[in-house]
Amino acid sequence: MAFNAKILIFFNFFSVIHTFAIGFFGIIAYNISRQIKLFSFLIPPDVIIPVQTQGIVHRMGGGVS
């Protein structure tokens, strides 16, 4: 029983780290995208649109353009 509990604690710990890492990168990506939108009036649309589409592609796990 103690062995099972140790495994459960380990997986709980791992999933917490995993969730934290995803959340942390998510917050960074969100802040960057907010700043891009903030300064989008300074940058022409034909520059800003490819940046946003590339970000979406990266979030989906890559893919061919």
PDB file of N, CA and C in Angstrom:
ATOM      1  N   MET A   1       0.841  -1.204   0.000  1.00  0.00           N
ATOM      2  CA  MET A   1       0.000   0.000   0.000  1.00  0.00           C
ATOM      3  C   MET A   1       0.879   1.258   0.000  1.00  0.00           C
ATOM      4  N   ALA A   2       1.954   1.219   0.771  1.00  0.00           N
ATOM      5  CA  ALA A   2       2.851   2.374   0.832  1.00  0.00           C
ATOM      6  C   ALA A   2       3.538   2.610  -0.512  1.00  0.00           C
ATOM      7  N   PHE A   3       3.809   1.506  -1.222  1.00  0.00           N
ATOM      8  CA  PHE A   3       4.457   1.609  -2.531  1.00  0.00           C
ATOM      9  C   PHE A   3       3.540   2.312  -3.529  1.00  0.00           C
ATOM     10  N   ASN A   4       2.264   1.926  -3.519  1.00  0.00           N
ATOM     11  CA  ASN A   4       1.279   2.560  -4.395  1.00  0.00           C
ATOM     12  C   ASN A   4       1.136   4.048  -4.086  1.00  0.00           C
ATOM     13  N   ALA A   5       1.141   4.377  -2.808  1.00  0.00           N
ATOM     14  CA  ALA A   5       1.022   5.774  -2.394  1.00  0.00           C
ATOM     15  C   ALA A   5       2.205   6.594  -2.909  1.00  0.00           C
ATOM     16  N   LYS A   6       3.406   6.000  -2.863  1.00  0.00           N
ATOM     17  CA  LYS A   6       4.591   6.707  -3.357  1.00  0.00           C
ATOM     18  C   LYS A   6       4.474   6.991  -4.845  1.00  0.00           C
ATOM     19  N   ILE A   7       3.977   5.996  -5.600  1.00  0.00           N
ATOM     20  CA  ILE A   7       3.804   6.187  -7.050  1.00  0.00           C
ATOM     21  C   ILE A   7       2.789   7.303  -7.307  1.00  0.00           C
ATOM     22  N   LEU A   8       1.689   7.272  -6.565  1.00  0.00           N
ATOM     23  CA  LEU A   8       0.651   8.292  -6.733  1.00  0.00           C
ATOM     24  C   LEU A   8       1.195   9.682  -6.431  1.00  0.00           C
ATOM     25  N   ILE A   9       1.968   9.801  -5.352  1.00  0.00           N
ATOM     26  CA  ILE A   9       2.559  11.093  -4.986  1.00  0.00           C
ATOM     27  C   ILE A   9       3.494  11.569  -6.094  1.00  0.00           C
ATOM     28  N   PHE A  10       4.293  10.625  -6.629  1.00  0.00           N
ATOM     29  CA  PHE A  10       5.226  10.987  -7.696  1.00  0.00           C
ATOM     30  C   PHE A  10       4.482  11.502  -8.922  1.00  0.00           C
ATOM     31  N   PHE A  11       3.425  10.781  -9.334  1.00  0.00           N
ATOM     32  CA  PHE A  11       2.679  11.196 -10.527  1.00  0.00           C
ATOM     33  C   PHE A  11       1.949  12.511 -10.287  1.00  0.00           C
ATOM     34  N   ASN A  12       1.445  12.698  -9.066  1.00  0.00           N
ATOM     35  CA  ASN A  12       0.819  13.969  -8.715  1.00  0.00           C
ATOM     36  C   ASN A  12       1.822  15.114  -8.837  1.00  0.00           C
ATOM     37  N   PHE A  13       3.010  14.902  -8.280  1.00  0.00           N
ATOM     38  CA  PHE A  13       4.079  15.896  -8.320  1.00  0.00           C
ATOM     39  C   PHE A  13       4.453  16.212  -9.763  1.00  0.00           C
ATOM     40  N   PHE A  14       4.584  15.154 -10.584  1.00  0.00           N
ATOM     41  CA  PHE A  14       4.967  15.325 -11.987  1.00  0.00           C
ATOM     42  C   PHE A  14       3.903  16.111 -12.744  1.00  0.00           C
ATOM     43  N   SER A  15       2.633  15.782 -12.525  1.00  0.00           N
ATOM     44  CA  SER A  15       1.557  16.461 -13.241  1.00  0.00           C
ATOM     45  C   SER A  15       1.451  17.924 -12.818  1.00  0.00           C
ATOM     46  N   VAL A  16       1.753  18.200 -11.537  1.00  0.00           N
ATOM     47  CA  VAL A  16       1.750  19.590 -11.063  1.00  0.00           C
ATOM     48  C   VAL A  16       2.835  20.386 -11.785  1.00  0.00           C
ATOM     49  N   ILE A  17       4.039  19.802 -11.881  1.00  0.00           N
ATOM     50  CA  ILE A  17       5.139  20.468 -12.590  1.00  0.00           C
ATOM     51  C   ILE A  17       4.762  20.690 -14.052  1.00  0.00           C
ATOM     52  N   HIS A  18       4.191  19.651 -14.667  1.00  0.00           N
ATOM     53  CA  HIS A  18       3.801  19.702 -16.077  1.00  0.00           C
ATOM     54  C   HIS A  18       2.779  20.817 -16.308  1.00  0.00           C
ATOM     55  N   THR A  19       1.747  20.846 -15.448  1.00  0.00           N
ATOM     56  CA  THR A  19       0.707  21.874 -15.554  1.00  0.00           C
ATOM     57  C   THR A  19       1.297  23.259 -15.340  1.00  0.00           C
ATOM     58  N   PHE A  20       2.210  23.372 -14.364  1.00  0.00           N
ATOM     59  CA  PHE A  20       2.840  24.660 -14.080  1.00  0.00           C
ATOM     60  C   PHE A  20       3.653  25.134 -15.280  1.00  0.00           C
ATOM     61  N   ALA A  21       4.407  24.199 -15.895  1.00  0.00           N
ATOM     62  CA  ALA A  21       5.234  24.554 -17.050  1.00  0.00           C
ATOM     63  C   ALA A  21       4.362  25.028 -18.207  1.00  0.00           C
ATOM     64  N   ILE A  22       3.267  24.291 -18.487  1.00  0.00           N
ATOM     65  CA  ILE A  22       2.356  24.685 -19.570  1.00  0.00           C
ATOM     66  C   ILE A  22       1.730  26.041 -19.256  1.00  0.00           C
ATOM     67  N   GLY A  23       1.294  26.211 -18.003  1.00  0.00           N
ATOM     68  CA  GLY A  23       0.691  27.472 -17.589  1.00  0.00           C
ATOM     69  C   GLY A  23       1.670  28.627 -17.695  1.00  0.00           C
ATOM     70  N   PHE A  24       2.919  28.372 -17.296  1.00  0.00           N
ATOM     71  CA  PHE A  24       3.957  29.399 -17.326  1.00  0.00           C
ATOM     72  C   PHE A  24       4.217  29.854 -18.758  1.00  0.00           C
ATOM     73  N   PHE A  25       4.398  28.873 -19.682  1.00  0.00           N
ATOM     74  CA  PHE A  25       4.629  29.227 -21.085  1.00  0.00           C
ATOM     75  C   PHE A  25       3.380  29.854 -21.694  1.00  0.00           C
ATOM     76  N   GLY A  26       2.219  29.398 -21.247  1.00  0.00           N
ATOM     77  CA  GLY A  26       0.963  29.978 -21.720  1.00  0.00           C
ATOM     78  C   GLY A  26       0.853  31.450 -21.345  1.00  0.00           C
ATOM     79  N   ILE A  27       1.246  31.777 -20.117  1.00  0.00           N
ATOM     80  CA  ILE A  27       1.206  33.170 -19.652  1.00  0.00           C
ATOM     81  C   ILE A  27       2.171  34.022 -20.474  1.00  0.00           C
ATOM     82  N   ILE A  28       3.377  33.497 -20.728  1.00  0.00           N
ATOM     83  CA  ILE A  28       4.360  34.229 -21.536  1.00  0.00           C
ATOM     84  C   ILE A  28       3.815  34.471 -22.940  1.00  0.00           C
ATOM     85  N   ALA A  29       3.277  33.408 -23.555  1.00  0.00           N
ATOM     86  CA  ALA A  29       2.733  33.521 -24.915  1.00  0.00           C
ATOM     87  C   ALA A  29       1.578  34.514 -24.946  1.00  0.00           C
ATOM     88  N   TYR A  30       0.730  34.479 -23.905  1.00  0.00           N
ATOM     89  CA  TYR A  30      -0.409  35.388 -23.822  1.00  0.00           C
ATOM     90  C   TYR A  30       0.064  36.837 -23.715  1.00  0.00           C
ATOM     91  N   ASN A  31       1.067  37.079 -22.870  1.00  0.00           N
ATOM     92  CA  ASN A  31       1.606  38.431 -22.708  1.00  0.00           C
ATOM     93  C   ASN A  31       2.235  38.939 -23.996  1.00  0.00           C
ATOM     94  N   ILE A  32       2.979  38.058 -24.691  1.00  0.00           N
ATOM     95  CA  ILE A  32       3.598  38.450 -25.963  1.00  0.00           C
ATOM     96  C   ILE A  32       2.518  38.809 -26.980  1.00  0.00           C
ATOM     97  N   SER A  33       1.480  37.974 -27.072  1.00  0.00           N
ATOM     98  CA  SER A  33       0.414  38.233 -28.044  1.00  0.00           C
ATOM     99  C   SER A  33      -0.332  39.520 -27.699  1.00  0.00           C
ATOM    100  N   ARG A  34      -0.474  39.797 -26.389  1.00  0.00           N
ATOM    101  CA  ARG A  34      -1.115  41.051 -25.975  1.00  0.00           C
ATOM    102  C   ARG A  34      -0.261  42.251 -26.383  1.00  0.00           C
ATOM    103  N   GLN A  35       1.061  42.123 -26.223  1.00  0.00           N
ATOM    104  CA  GLN A  35       1.947  43.218 -26.606  1.00  0.00           C
ATOM    105  C   GLN A  35       1.951  43.410 -28.119  1.00  0.00           C
ATOM    106  N   ILE A  36       1.878  42.294 -28.867  1.00  0.00           N
ATOM    107  CA  ILE A  36       1.811  42.388 -30.332  1.00  0.00           C
ATOM    108  C   ILE A  36       0.547  43.141 -30.737  1.00  0.00           C
ATOM    109  N   LYS A  37      -0.596  42.805 -30.099  1.00  0.00           N
ATOM    110  CA  LYS A  37      -1.846  43.510 -30.391  1.00  0.00           C
ATOM    111  C   LYS A  37      -1.738  44.979 -29.995  1.00  0.00           C
ATOM    112  N   LEU A  38      -1.038  45.227 -28.875  1.00  0.00           N
ATOM    113  CA  LEU A  38      -0.887  46.582 -28.365  1.00  0.00           C
ATOM    114  C   LEU A  38      -0.142  47.456 -29.373  1.00  0.00           C
ATOM    115  N   PHE A  39       0.908  46.892 -29.986  1.00  0.00           N
ATOM    116  CA  PHE A  39       1.731  47.649 -30.921  1.00  0.00           C
ATOM    117  C   PHE A  39       1.360  47.386 -32.377  1.00  0.00           C
ATOM    118  N   SER A  40       0.229  46.702 -32.611  1.00  0.00           N
ATOM    119  CA  SER A  40      -0.140  46.325 -33.978  1.00  0.00           C
ATOM    120  C   SER A  40      -0.442  47.554 -34.839  1.00  0.00           C
ATOM    121  N   PHE A  41      -0.835  48.670 -34.199  1.00  0.00           N
ATOM    122  CA  PHE A  41      -1.103  49.886 -34.971  1.00  0.00           C
ATOM    123  C   PHE A  41       0.196  50.534 -35.462  1.00  0.00           C
ATOM    124  N   LEU A  42       1.340  50.136 -34.876  1.00  0.00           N
ATOM    125  CA  LEU A  42       2.635  50.643 -35.325  1.00  0.00           C
ATOM    126  C   LEU A  42       3.225  49.771 -36.432  1.00  0.00           C
ATOM    127  N   ILE A  43       2.764  48.498 -36.493  1.00  0.00           N
ATOM    128  CA  ILE A  43       3.320  47.541 -37.453  1.00  0.00           C
ATOM    129  C   ILE A  43       2.278  47.288 -38.539  1.00  0.00           C
ATOM    130  N   PRO A  44       2.690  47.289 -39.819  1.00  0.00           N
ATOM    131  CA  PRO A  44       1.739  47.024 -40.896  1.00  0.00           C
ATOM    132  C   PRO A  44       1.109  45.629 -40.773  1.00  0.00           C
ATOM    133  N   PRO A  45      -0.154  45.466 -41.186  1.00  0.00           N
ATOM    134  CA  PRO A  45      -0.870  44.192 -41.019  1.00  0.00           C
ATOM    135  C   PRO A  45      -0.189  43.011 -41.716  1.00  0.00           C
ATOM    136  N   ASP A  46       0.482  43.259 -42.852  1.00  0.00           N
ATOM    137  CA  ASP A  46       1.117  42.150 -43.577  1.00  0.00           C
ATOM    138  C   ASP A  46       2.338  41.617 -42.828  1.00  0.00           C
ATOM    139  N   VAL A  47       2.789  42.347 -41.782  1.00  0.00           N
ATOM    140  CA  VAL A  47       3.867  41.848 -40.926  1.00  0.00           C
ATOM    141  C   VAL A  47       3.273  41.103 -39.731  1.00  0.00           C
ATOM    142  N   ILE A  48       2.200  41.647 -39.170  1.00  0.00           N
ATOM    143  CA  ILE A  48       1.638  41.107 -37.922  1.00  0.00           C
ATOM    144  C   ILE A  48       0.888  39.799 -38.143  1.00  0.00           C
ATOM    145  N   ILE A  49       0.203  39.648 -39.268  1.00  0.00           N
ATOM    146  CA  ILE A  49      -0.624  38.455 -39.497  1.00  0.00           C
ATOM    147  C   ILE A  49       0.220  37.173 -39.557  1.00  0.00           C
ATOM    148  N   PRO A  50       1.337  37.132 -40.324  1.00  0.00           N
ATOM    149  CA  PRO A  50       2.153  35.909 -40.341  1.00  0.00           C
ATOM    150  C   PRO A  50       2.680  35.520 -38.960  1.00  0.00           C
ATOM    151  N   VAL A  51       3.013  36.512 -38.134  1.00  0.00           N
ATOM    152  CA  VAL A  51       3.515  36.241 -36.783  1.00  0.00           C
ATOM    153  C   VAL A  51       2.445  35.528 -35.963  1.00  0.00           C
ATOM    154  N   GLN A  52       1.197  36.004 -36.046  1.00  0.00           N
ATOM    155  CA  GLN A  52       0.111  35.397 -35.279  1.00  0.00           C
ATOM    156  C   GLN A  52      -0.211  33.998 -35.796  1.00  0.00           C
ATOM    157  N   THR A  53      -0.221  33.817 -37.136  1.00  0.00           N
ATOM    158  CA  THR A  53      -0.518  32.486 -37.685  1.00  0.00           C
ATOM    159  C   THR A  53       0.563  31.495 -37.291  1.00  0.00           C
ATOM    160  N   GLN A  54       1.819  31.927 -37.311  1.00  0.00           N
ATOM    161  CA  GLN A  54       2.921  31.051 -36.919  1.00  0.00           C
ATOM    162  C   GLN A  54       2.778  30.631 -35.459  1.00  0.00           C
ATOM    163  N   GLY A  55       2.353  31.550 -34.615  1.00  0.00           N
ATOM    164  CA  GLY A  55       2.131  31.237 -33.208  1.00  0.00           C
ATOM    165  C   GLY A  55       1.060  30.177 -33.031  1.00  0.00           C
ATOM    166  N   ILE A  56      -0.033  30.289 -33.818  1.00  0.00           N
ATOM    167  CA  ILE A  56      -1.111  29.297 -33.753  1.00  0.00           C
ATOM    168  C   ILE A  56      -0.596  27.935 -34.205  1.00  0.00           C
ATOM    169  N   VAL A  57       0.181  27.914 -35.284  1.00  0.00           N
ATOM    170  CA  VAL A  57       0.730  26.657 -35.807  1.00  0.00           C
ATOM    171  C   VAL A  57       1.628  26.005 -34.766  1.00  0.00           C
ATOM    172  N   HIS A  58       2.476  26.800 -34.099  1.00  0.00           N
ATOM    173  CA  HIS A  58       3.371  26.268 -33.067  1.00  0.00           C
ATOM    174  C   HIS A  58       2.569  25.691 -31.903  1.00  0.00           C
ATOM    175  N   ARG A  59       1.479  26.353 -31.554  1.00  0.00           N
ATOM    176  CA  ARG A  59       0.660  25.900 -30.436  1.00  0.00           C
ATOM    177  C   ARG A  59      -0.005  24.558 -30.765  1.00  0.00           C
ATOM    178  N   MET A  60      -0.331  24.350 -32.056  1.00  0.00           N
ATOM    179  CA  MET A  60      -0.980  23.105 -32.471  1.00  0.00           C
ATOM    180  C   MET A  60       0.039  21.976 -32.645  1.00  0.00           C
ATOM    181  N   GLY A  61       1.299  22.270 -32.447  1.00  0.00           N
ATOM    182  CA  GLY A  61       2.324  21.236 -32.497  1.00  0.00           C
ATOM    183  C   GLY A  61       2.977  21.126 -33.851  1.00  0.00           C
ATOM    184  N   GLY A  62       3.163  22.245 -34.519  1.00  0.00           N
ATOM    185  CA  GLY A  62       3.845  22.251 -35.807  1.00  0.00           C
ATOM    186  C   GLY A  62       2.910  21.897 -36.947  1.00  0.00           C
ATOM    187  N   GLY A  63       3.476  21.774 -38.137  1.00  0.00           N
ATOM    188  CA  GLY A  63       2.686  21.491 -39.332  1.00  0.00           C
ATOM    189  C   GLY A  63       3.266  22.230 -40.508  1.00  0.00           C
ATOM    190  N   VAL A  64       2.877  21.819 -41.704  1.00  0.00           N
ATOM    191  CA  VAL A  64       3.422  22.443 -42.908  1.00  0.00           C
ATOM    192  C   VAL A  64       2.603  23.667 -43.268  1.00  0.00           C
ATOM    193  N   SER A  65       3.277  24.715 -43.714  1.00  0.00           N
ATOM    194  CA  SER A  65       2.589  25.938 -44.107  1.00  0.00           C
ATOM    195  C   SER A  65       2.210  25.877 -45.579  1.00  0.00           C
TER     196      SER A  65
END
